[in-house]
Tab-separated table of C-alpha atoms in Angstrom:
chain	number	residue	atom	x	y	z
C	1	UNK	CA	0.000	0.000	0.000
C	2	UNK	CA	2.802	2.494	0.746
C	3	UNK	CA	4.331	1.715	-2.231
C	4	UNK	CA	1.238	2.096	-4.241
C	5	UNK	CA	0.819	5.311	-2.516
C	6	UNK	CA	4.241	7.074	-3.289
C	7	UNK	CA	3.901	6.204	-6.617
C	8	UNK	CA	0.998	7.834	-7.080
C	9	UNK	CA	2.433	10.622	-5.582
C	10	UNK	CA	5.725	10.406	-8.132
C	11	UNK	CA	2.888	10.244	-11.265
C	12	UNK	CA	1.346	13.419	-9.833
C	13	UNK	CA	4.992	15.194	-9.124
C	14	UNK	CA	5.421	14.302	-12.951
C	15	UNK	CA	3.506	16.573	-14.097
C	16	UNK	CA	4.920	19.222	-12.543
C	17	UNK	CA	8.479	17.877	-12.794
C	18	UNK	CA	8.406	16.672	-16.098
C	19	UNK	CA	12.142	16.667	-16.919
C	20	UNK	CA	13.732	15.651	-13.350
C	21	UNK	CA	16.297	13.406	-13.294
C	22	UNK	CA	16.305	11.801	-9.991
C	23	UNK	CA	12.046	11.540	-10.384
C	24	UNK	CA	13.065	9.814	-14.157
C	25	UNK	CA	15.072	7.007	-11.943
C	26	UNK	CA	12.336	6.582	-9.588
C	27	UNK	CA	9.416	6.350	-12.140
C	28	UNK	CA	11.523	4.212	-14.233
C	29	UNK	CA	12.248	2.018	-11.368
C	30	UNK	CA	8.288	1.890	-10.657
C	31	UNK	CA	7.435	1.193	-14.266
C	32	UNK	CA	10.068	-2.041	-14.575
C	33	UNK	CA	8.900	-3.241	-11.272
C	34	UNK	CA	4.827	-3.398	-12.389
C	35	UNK	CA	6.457	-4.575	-15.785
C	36	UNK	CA	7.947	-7.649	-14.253
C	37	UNK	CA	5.467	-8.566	-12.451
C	38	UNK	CA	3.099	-8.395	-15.424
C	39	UNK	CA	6.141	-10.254	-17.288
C	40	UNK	CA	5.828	-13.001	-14.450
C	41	UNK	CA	1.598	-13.288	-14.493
C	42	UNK	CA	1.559	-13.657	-18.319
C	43	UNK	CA	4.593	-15.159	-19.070
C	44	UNK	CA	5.369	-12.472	-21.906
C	45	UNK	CA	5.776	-9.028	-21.552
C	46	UNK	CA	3.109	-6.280	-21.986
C	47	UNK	CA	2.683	-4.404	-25.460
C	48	UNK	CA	1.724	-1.209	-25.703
C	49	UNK	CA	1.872	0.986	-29.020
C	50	UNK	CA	2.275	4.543	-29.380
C	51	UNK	CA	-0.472	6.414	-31.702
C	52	UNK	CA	2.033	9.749	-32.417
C	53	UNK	CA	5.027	9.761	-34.264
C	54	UNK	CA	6.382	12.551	-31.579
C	55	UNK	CA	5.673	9.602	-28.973
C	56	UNK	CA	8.205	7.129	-30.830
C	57	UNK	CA	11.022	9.902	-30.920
C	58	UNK	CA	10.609	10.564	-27.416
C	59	UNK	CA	10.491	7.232	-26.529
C	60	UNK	CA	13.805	6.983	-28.111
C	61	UNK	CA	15.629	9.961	-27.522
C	62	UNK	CA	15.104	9.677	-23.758
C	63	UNK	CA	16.033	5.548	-23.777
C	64	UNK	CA	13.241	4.554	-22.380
C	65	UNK	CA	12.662	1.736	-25.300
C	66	UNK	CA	15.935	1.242	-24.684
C	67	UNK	CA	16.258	0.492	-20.879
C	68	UNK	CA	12.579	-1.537	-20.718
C	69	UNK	CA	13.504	-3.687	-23.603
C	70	UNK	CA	13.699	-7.173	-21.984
C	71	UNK	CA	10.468	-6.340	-19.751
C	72	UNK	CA	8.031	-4.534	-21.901
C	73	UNK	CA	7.364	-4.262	-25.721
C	74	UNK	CA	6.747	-0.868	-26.810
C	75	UNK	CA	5.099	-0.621	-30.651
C	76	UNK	CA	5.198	1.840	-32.904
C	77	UNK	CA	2.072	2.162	-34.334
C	78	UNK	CA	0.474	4.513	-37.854
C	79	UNK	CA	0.981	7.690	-35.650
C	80	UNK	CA	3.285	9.675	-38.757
C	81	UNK	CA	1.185	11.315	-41.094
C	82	UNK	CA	4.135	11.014	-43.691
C	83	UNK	CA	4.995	7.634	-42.643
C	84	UNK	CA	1.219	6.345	-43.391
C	85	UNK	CA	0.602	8.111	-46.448
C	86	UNK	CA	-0.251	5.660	-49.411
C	87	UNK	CA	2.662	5.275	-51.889
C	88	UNK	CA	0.623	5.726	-55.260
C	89	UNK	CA	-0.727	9.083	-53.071
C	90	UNK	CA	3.107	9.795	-53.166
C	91	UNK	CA	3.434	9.289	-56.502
C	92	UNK	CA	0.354	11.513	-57.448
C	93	UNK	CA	1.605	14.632	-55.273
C	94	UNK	CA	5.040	14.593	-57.248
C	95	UNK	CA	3.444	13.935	-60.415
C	96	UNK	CA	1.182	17.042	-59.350
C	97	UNK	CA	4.311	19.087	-60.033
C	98	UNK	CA	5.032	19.174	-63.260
C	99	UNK	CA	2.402	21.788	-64.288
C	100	UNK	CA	3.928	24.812	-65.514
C	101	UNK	CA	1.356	27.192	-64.069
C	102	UNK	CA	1.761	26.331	-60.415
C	103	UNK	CA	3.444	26.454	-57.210
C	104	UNK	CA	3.635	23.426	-54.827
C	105	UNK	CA	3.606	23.850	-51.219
C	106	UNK	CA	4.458	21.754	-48.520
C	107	UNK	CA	5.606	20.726	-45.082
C	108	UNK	CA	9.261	20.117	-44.967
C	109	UNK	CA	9.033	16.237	-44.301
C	110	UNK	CA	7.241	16.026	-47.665
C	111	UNK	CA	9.799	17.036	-49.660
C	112	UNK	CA	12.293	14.327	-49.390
C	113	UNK	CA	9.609	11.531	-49.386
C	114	UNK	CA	10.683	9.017	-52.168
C	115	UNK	CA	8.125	8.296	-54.432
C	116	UNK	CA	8.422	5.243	-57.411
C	117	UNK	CA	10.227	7.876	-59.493
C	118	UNK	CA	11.544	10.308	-57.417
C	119	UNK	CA	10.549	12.848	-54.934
C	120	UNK	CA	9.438	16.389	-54.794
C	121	UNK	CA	13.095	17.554	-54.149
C	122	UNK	CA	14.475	15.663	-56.883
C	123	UNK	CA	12.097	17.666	-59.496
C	124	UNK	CA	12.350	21.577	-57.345
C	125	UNK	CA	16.622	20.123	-57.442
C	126	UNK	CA	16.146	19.893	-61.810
C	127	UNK	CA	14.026	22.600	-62.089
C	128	UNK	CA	11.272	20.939	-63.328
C	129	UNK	CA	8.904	22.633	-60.407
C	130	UNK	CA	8.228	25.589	-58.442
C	131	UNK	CA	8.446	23.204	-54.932
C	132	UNK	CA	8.206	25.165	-52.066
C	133	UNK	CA	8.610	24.673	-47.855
C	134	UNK	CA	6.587	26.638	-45.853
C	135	UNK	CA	5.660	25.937	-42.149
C	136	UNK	CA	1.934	26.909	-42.038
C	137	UNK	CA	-0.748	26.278	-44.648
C	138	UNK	CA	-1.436	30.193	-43.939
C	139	UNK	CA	1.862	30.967	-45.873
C	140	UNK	CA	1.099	28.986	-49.169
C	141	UNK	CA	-2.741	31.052	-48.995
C	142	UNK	CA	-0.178	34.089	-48.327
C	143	UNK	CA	2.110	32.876	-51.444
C	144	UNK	CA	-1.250	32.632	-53.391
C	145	UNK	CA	-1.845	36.443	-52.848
C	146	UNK	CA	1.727	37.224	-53.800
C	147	UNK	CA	1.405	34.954	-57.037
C	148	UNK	CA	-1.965	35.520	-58.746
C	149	UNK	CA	-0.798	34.298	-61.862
C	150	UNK	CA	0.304	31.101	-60.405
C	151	UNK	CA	-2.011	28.291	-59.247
C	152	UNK	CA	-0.926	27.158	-55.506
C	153	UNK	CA	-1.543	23.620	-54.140
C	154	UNK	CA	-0.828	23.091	-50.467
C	155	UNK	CA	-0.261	19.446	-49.978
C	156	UNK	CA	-2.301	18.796	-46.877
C	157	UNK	CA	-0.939	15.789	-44.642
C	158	UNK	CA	-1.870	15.753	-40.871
C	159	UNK	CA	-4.338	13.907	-38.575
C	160	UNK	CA	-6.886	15.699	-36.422
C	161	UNK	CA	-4.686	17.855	-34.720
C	162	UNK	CA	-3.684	19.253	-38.773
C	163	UNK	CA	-6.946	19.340	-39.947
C	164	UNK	CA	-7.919	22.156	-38.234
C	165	UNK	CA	-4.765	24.041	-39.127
C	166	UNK	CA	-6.171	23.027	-42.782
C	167	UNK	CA	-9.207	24.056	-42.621
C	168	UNK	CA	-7.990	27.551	-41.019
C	169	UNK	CA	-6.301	28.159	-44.483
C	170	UNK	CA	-8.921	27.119	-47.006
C	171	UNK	CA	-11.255	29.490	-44.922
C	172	UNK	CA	-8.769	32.790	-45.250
C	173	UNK	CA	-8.196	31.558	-48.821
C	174	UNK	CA	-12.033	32.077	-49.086
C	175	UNK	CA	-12.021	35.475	-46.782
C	176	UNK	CA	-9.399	36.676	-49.210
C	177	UNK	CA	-11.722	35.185	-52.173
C	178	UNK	CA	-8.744	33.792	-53.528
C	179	UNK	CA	-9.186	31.527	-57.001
C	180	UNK	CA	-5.990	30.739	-56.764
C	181	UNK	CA	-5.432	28.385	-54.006
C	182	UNK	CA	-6.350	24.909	-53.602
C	183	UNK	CA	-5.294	22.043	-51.714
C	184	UNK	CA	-4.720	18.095	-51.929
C	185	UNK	CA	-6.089	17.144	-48.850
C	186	UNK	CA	-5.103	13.921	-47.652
C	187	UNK	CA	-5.786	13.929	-43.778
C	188	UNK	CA	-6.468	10.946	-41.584
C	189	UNK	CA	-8.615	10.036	-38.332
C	190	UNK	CA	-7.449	8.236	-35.546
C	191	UNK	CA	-10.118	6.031	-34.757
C	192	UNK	CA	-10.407	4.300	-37.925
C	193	UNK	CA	-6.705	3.046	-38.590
C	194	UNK	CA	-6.552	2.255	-34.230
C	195	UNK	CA	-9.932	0.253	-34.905
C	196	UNK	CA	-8.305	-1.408	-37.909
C	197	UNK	CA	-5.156	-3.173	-35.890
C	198	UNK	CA	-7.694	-3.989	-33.241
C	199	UNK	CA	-10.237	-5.642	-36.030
C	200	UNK	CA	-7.929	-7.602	-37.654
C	201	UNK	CA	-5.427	-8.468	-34.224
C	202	UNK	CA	-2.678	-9.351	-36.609
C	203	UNK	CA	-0.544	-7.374	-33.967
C	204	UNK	CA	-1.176	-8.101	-30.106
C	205	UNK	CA	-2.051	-5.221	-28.382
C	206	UNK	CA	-2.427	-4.470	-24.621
C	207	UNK	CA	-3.087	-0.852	-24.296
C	208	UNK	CA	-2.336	2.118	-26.294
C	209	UNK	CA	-0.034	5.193	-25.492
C	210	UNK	CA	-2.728	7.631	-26.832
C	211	UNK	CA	-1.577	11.288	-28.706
C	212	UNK	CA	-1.286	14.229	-26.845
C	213	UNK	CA	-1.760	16.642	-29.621
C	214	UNK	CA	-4.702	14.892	-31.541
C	215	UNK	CA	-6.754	14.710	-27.935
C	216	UNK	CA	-6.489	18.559	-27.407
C	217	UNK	CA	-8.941	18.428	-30.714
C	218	UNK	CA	-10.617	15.084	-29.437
C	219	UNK	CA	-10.385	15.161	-26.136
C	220	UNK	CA	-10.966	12.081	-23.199
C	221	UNK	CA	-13.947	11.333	-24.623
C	222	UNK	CA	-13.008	10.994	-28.231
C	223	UNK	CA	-11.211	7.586	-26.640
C	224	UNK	CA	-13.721	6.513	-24.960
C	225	UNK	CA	-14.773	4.305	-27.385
C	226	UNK	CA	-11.723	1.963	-26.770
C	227	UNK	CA	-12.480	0.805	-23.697
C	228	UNK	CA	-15.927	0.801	-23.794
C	229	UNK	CA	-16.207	-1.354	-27.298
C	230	UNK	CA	-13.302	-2.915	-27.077
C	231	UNK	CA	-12.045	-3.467	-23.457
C	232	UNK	CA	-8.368	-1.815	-24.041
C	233	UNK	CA	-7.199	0.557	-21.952
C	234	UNK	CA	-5.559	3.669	-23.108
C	235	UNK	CA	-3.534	6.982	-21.264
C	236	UNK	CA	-3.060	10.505	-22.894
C	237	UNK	CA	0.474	11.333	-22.509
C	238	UNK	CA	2.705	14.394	-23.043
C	239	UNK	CA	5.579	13.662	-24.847
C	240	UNK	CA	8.635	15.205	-21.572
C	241	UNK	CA	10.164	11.932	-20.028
C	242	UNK	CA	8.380	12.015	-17.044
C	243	UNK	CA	5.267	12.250	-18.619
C	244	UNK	CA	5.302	9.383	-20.283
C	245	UNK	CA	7.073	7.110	-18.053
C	246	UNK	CA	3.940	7.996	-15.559
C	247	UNK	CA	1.637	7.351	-18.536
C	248	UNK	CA	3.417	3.880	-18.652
C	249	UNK	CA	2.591	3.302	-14.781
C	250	UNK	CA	-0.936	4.172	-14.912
C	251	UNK	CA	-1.047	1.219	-18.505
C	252	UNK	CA	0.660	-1.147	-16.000
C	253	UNK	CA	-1.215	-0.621	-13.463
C	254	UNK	CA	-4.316	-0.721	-14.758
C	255	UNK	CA	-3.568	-4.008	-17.369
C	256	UNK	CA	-2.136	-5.563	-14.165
C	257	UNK	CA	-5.666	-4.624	-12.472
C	258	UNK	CA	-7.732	-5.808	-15.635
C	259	UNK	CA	-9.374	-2.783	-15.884
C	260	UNK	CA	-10.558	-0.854	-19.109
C	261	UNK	CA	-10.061	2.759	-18.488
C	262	UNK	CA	-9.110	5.840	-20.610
C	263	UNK	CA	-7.169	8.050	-18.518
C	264	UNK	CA	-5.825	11.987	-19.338
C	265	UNK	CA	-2.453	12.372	-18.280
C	266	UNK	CA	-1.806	15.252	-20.116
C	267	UNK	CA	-4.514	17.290	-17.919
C	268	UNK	CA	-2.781	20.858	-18.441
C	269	UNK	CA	-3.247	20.497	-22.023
C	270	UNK	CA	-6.155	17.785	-22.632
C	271	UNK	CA	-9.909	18.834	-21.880
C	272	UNK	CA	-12.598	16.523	-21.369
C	273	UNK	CA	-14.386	17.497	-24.122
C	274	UNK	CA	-11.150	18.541	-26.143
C	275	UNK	CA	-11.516	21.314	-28.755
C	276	UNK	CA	-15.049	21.370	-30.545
C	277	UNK	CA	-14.110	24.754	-32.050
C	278	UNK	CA	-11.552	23.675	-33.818
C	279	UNK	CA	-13.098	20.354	-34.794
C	280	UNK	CA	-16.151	22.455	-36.165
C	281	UNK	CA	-14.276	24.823	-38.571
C	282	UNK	CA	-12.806	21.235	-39.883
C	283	UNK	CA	-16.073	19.956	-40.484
C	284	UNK	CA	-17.068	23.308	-42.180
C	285	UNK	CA	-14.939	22.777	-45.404
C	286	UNK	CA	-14.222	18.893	-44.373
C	287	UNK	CA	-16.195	15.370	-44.786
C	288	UNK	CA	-14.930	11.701	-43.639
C	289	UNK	CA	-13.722	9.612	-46.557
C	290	UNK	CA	-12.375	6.616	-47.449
C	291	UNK	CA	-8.517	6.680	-47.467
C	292	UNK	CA	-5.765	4.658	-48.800
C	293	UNK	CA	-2.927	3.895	-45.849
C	294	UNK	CA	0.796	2.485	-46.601
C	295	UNK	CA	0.571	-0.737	-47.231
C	296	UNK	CA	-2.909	-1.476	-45.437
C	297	UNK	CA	-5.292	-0.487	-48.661
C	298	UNK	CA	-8.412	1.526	-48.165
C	299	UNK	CA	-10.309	1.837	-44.520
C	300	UNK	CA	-13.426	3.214	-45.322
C	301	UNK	CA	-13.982	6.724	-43.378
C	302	UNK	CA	-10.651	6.554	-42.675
C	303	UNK	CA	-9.588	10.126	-44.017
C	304	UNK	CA	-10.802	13.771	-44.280
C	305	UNK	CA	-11.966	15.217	-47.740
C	306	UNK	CA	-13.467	18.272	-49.172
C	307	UNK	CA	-17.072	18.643	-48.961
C	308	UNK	CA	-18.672	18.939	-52.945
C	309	UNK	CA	-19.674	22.194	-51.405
C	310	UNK	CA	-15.698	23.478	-51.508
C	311	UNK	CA	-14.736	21.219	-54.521
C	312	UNK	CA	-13.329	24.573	-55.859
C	313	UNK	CA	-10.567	24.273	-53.076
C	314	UNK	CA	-9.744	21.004	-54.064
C	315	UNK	CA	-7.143	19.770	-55.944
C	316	UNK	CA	-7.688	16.330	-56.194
C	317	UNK	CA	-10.731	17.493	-58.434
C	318	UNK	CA	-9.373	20.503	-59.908
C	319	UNK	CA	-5.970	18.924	-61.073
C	320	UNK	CA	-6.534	15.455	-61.454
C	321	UNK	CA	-3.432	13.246	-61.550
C	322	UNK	CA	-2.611	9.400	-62.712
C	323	UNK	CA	0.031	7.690	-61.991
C	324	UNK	CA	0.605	3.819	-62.267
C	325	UNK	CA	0.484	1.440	-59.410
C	326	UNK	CA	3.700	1.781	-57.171
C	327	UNK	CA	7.445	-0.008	-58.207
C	328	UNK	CA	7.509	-2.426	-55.696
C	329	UNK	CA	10.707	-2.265	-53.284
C	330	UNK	CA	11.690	-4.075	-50.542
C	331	UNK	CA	11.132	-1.370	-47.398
C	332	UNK	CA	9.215	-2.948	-44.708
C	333	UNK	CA	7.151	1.043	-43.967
C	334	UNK	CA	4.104	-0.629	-43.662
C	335	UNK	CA	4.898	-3.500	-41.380
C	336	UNK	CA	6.760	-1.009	-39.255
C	337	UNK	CA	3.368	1.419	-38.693
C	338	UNK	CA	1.254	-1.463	-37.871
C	339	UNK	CA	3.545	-2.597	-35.064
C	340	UNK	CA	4.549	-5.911	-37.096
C	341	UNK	CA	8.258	-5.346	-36.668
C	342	UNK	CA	10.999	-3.046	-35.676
C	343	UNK	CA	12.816	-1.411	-37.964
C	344	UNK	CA	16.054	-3.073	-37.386
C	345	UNK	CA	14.251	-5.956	-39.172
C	346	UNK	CA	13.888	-4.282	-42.802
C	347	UNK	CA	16.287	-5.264	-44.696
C	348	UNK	CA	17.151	-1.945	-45.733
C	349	UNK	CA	17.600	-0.490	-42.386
C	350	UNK	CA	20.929	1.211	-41.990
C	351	UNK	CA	22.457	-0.082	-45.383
C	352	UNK	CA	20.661	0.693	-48.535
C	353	UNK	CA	18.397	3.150	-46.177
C	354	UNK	CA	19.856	5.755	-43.878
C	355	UNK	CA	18.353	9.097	-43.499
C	356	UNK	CA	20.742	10.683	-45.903
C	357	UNK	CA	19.473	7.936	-48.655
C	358	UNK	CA	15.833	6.962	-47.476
C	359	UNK	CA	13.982	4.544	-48.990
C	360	UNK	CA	10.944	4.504	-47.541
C	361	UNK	CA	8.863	7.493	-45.554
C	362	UNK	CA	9.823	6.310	-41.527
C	363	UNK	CA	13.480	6.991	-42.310
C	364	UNK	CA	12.328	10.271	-43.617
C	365	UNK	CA	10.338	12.168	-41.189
C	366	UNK	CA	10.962	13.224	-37.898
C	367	UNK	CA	8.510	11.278	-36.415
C	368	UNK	CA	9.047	8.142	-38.720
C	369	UNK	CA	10.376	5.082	-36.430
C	370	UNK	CA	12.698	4.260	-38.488
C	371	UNK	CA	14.695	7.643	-38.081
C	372	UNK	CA	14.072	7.319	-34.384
C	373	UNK	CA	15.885	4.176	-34.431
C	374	UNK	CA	18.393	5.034	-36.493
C	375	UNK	CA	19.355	7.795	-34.317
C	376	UNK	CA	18.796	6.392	-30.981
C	377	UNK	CA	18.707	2.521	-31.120
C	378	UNK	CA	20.998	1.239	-33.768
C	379	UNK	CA	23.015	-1.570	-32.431
């Protein structure tokens, strides 16, 4: 009991004392001890996946993979909007390029992206397009202004906590009145793809580090559908150290207990009811659709498209594009988002693909697992 009690006490500390040393060691030492017992109970250790790319970095940057590794199997799971993005998709936003008449815009991570014959900075590097980074949507609707002569496509990539940002552009793009601007929307929901791995169990699952950043738009009760339907439990972490090794307590503790709970651990940031605002100007210019992942095919719903209202804004519709099916190659990209295996087991890892030379999207982006590995984990 008094151990139950101080550690309770160290979770709480953590969220005050999110980067302290000497409360890491303790937590850490809490979190192994609830992992061995679980290890001991089931005779295997307790898998949890993380839903946010920015989850798998931290995980790795701060060793925590690292140092639980023989007690508890952490996943990485479709939580990289790059990483999960559909290779003919790819394919289709490079292609998108080679008009004359227009400007591409995009997130940084985008850029180097390999696609079957190339990648957008292979064709802005041979001046065969006008490829531009910017770091809000905002700035391509401002490039628009600057360049009415030019037609501007934002390629939009994000999950619910983008979508938003998304929508926040196409709606100044209409303030401005803007004929200029469009965007190839390509976001993706949460609940779908998580419903997906649980649907088909192909990968074991015992609880789910849940995303920070898409719950400030969702909310606690946007998850409480996976422990009500489906009997998993699941804990809204920040992304400090201390924050998640709590968040990796409370998922012991509560598999260890049997009980289905989704609990906010990320209480500063996360509201109950998360951010309807936001979700509402989405849903304004935005419908659910059905969505192509990496390597998993279509989920119906799964994605975020323009509404035939706002078919004007997009360019999927207004600049439609046809590429082939996808060479095939031998990176593992969608094995690795579904939690199938780590990315020391691709082939490619660390030989023919190295973040200098990807191959495939998780050794491009910040938040791919791949990169995290790479930079953190390789043996």
């Amino acid at each position: 009991m008094e151990t139950q009690v101080r550690a309770e006490d160290r979770i709480a500390q953590a969220i005050e004392k999110t980067k302290d040393p000497a409360l890491a060691r303790e937590l850490l030492r809490e979190v192994r001890r609830l992992a061995e017992k679980f290890l001991e109970a089931h005779g295997r250790p307790a898998a949890f996946m993380e839903v946010c790319g920015s989850h798998t970095h931290a995980l790795a940057e701060f060793g925590i993979k690292y140092a639980l590794r023989d007690v508890l199997k952490l996943l990485s799971g479709p939580g990289c909007p790059v990483c999960v993005t559909d290779q003919q998709e790819i394919d289709a936003m490079i292609a998108l390029a080679d008009g004359e008449d227009r400007i591409i815009t995009t997130f940084g991570d985008m850029l180097r992206v390999p696609g079957s014959r190339g990648s957008l900075m292979k064709v802005k590097a041979e001046g065969r397009a006008d490829v531009r980074v910017v770091y809000s949507p905002s700035d391509a609707v401002e490039i628009a202004q600057r360049h009415p002569d030019k037609q501007v496509i934002f390629l939009g990539v994000g999950f619910e906590t983008t979508i938003p940002v998304l929508a926040a552009a196409v709606y100044e793009a209409e303030s401005l009145g803007l004929e200029n601007f469009s965007m190839w929307m390509s976001g993706k929901l949460v609940e779908p793809i998580v419903r997906y791995l649980l649907d088909t169990g192909e990968t074991h699952i015992d609880a789910f580090i849940l995303p920070g950043h898409v719950a400030t738009i969702l909310g606690r009760k946007g998850f409480l559908w996976l422990a009500e339907e489906y009997g998993v439990n699941g804990v809204i972490s920040g992304f400090e150290m201390n924050e998640i090794l709590s968040s990796l307590y409370i998922l012991l503790d509560l598999v260890l207990k049997g009980k289905a709970e989704i609990v906010n651990n990320y209480p500063y940031v996360v509201r109950e009811e998360g951010n309807p605002g936001a979700w509402k100007l989405a849903e304004k210019y935005f419908m659910p659709v059905d969505m192509a992942w990496r390597e998993i095919d279509v989920i119906p719903k799964s994605g975020m498209g323009f509404r035939p209202e706002y078919a004007h804004f997009d360019a999927k519709k207004r600049f439609p594009v046809t590429v082939g099916k996808p060479k095939p190659t031998a990176c593992r990209c969608g094995e690795v988002i579904r939690g199938l295996i780590e990315p020391e087991e691709c082939p490619l890892f660390g030989k023919a693909c190295t973040p200098a030379h990807p191959i495939g999207p998780c050794m491009v982006s910040s938040e791919g697992a791949c990169a995290a590995h790479y930079k953190y984990l390789r043996q």
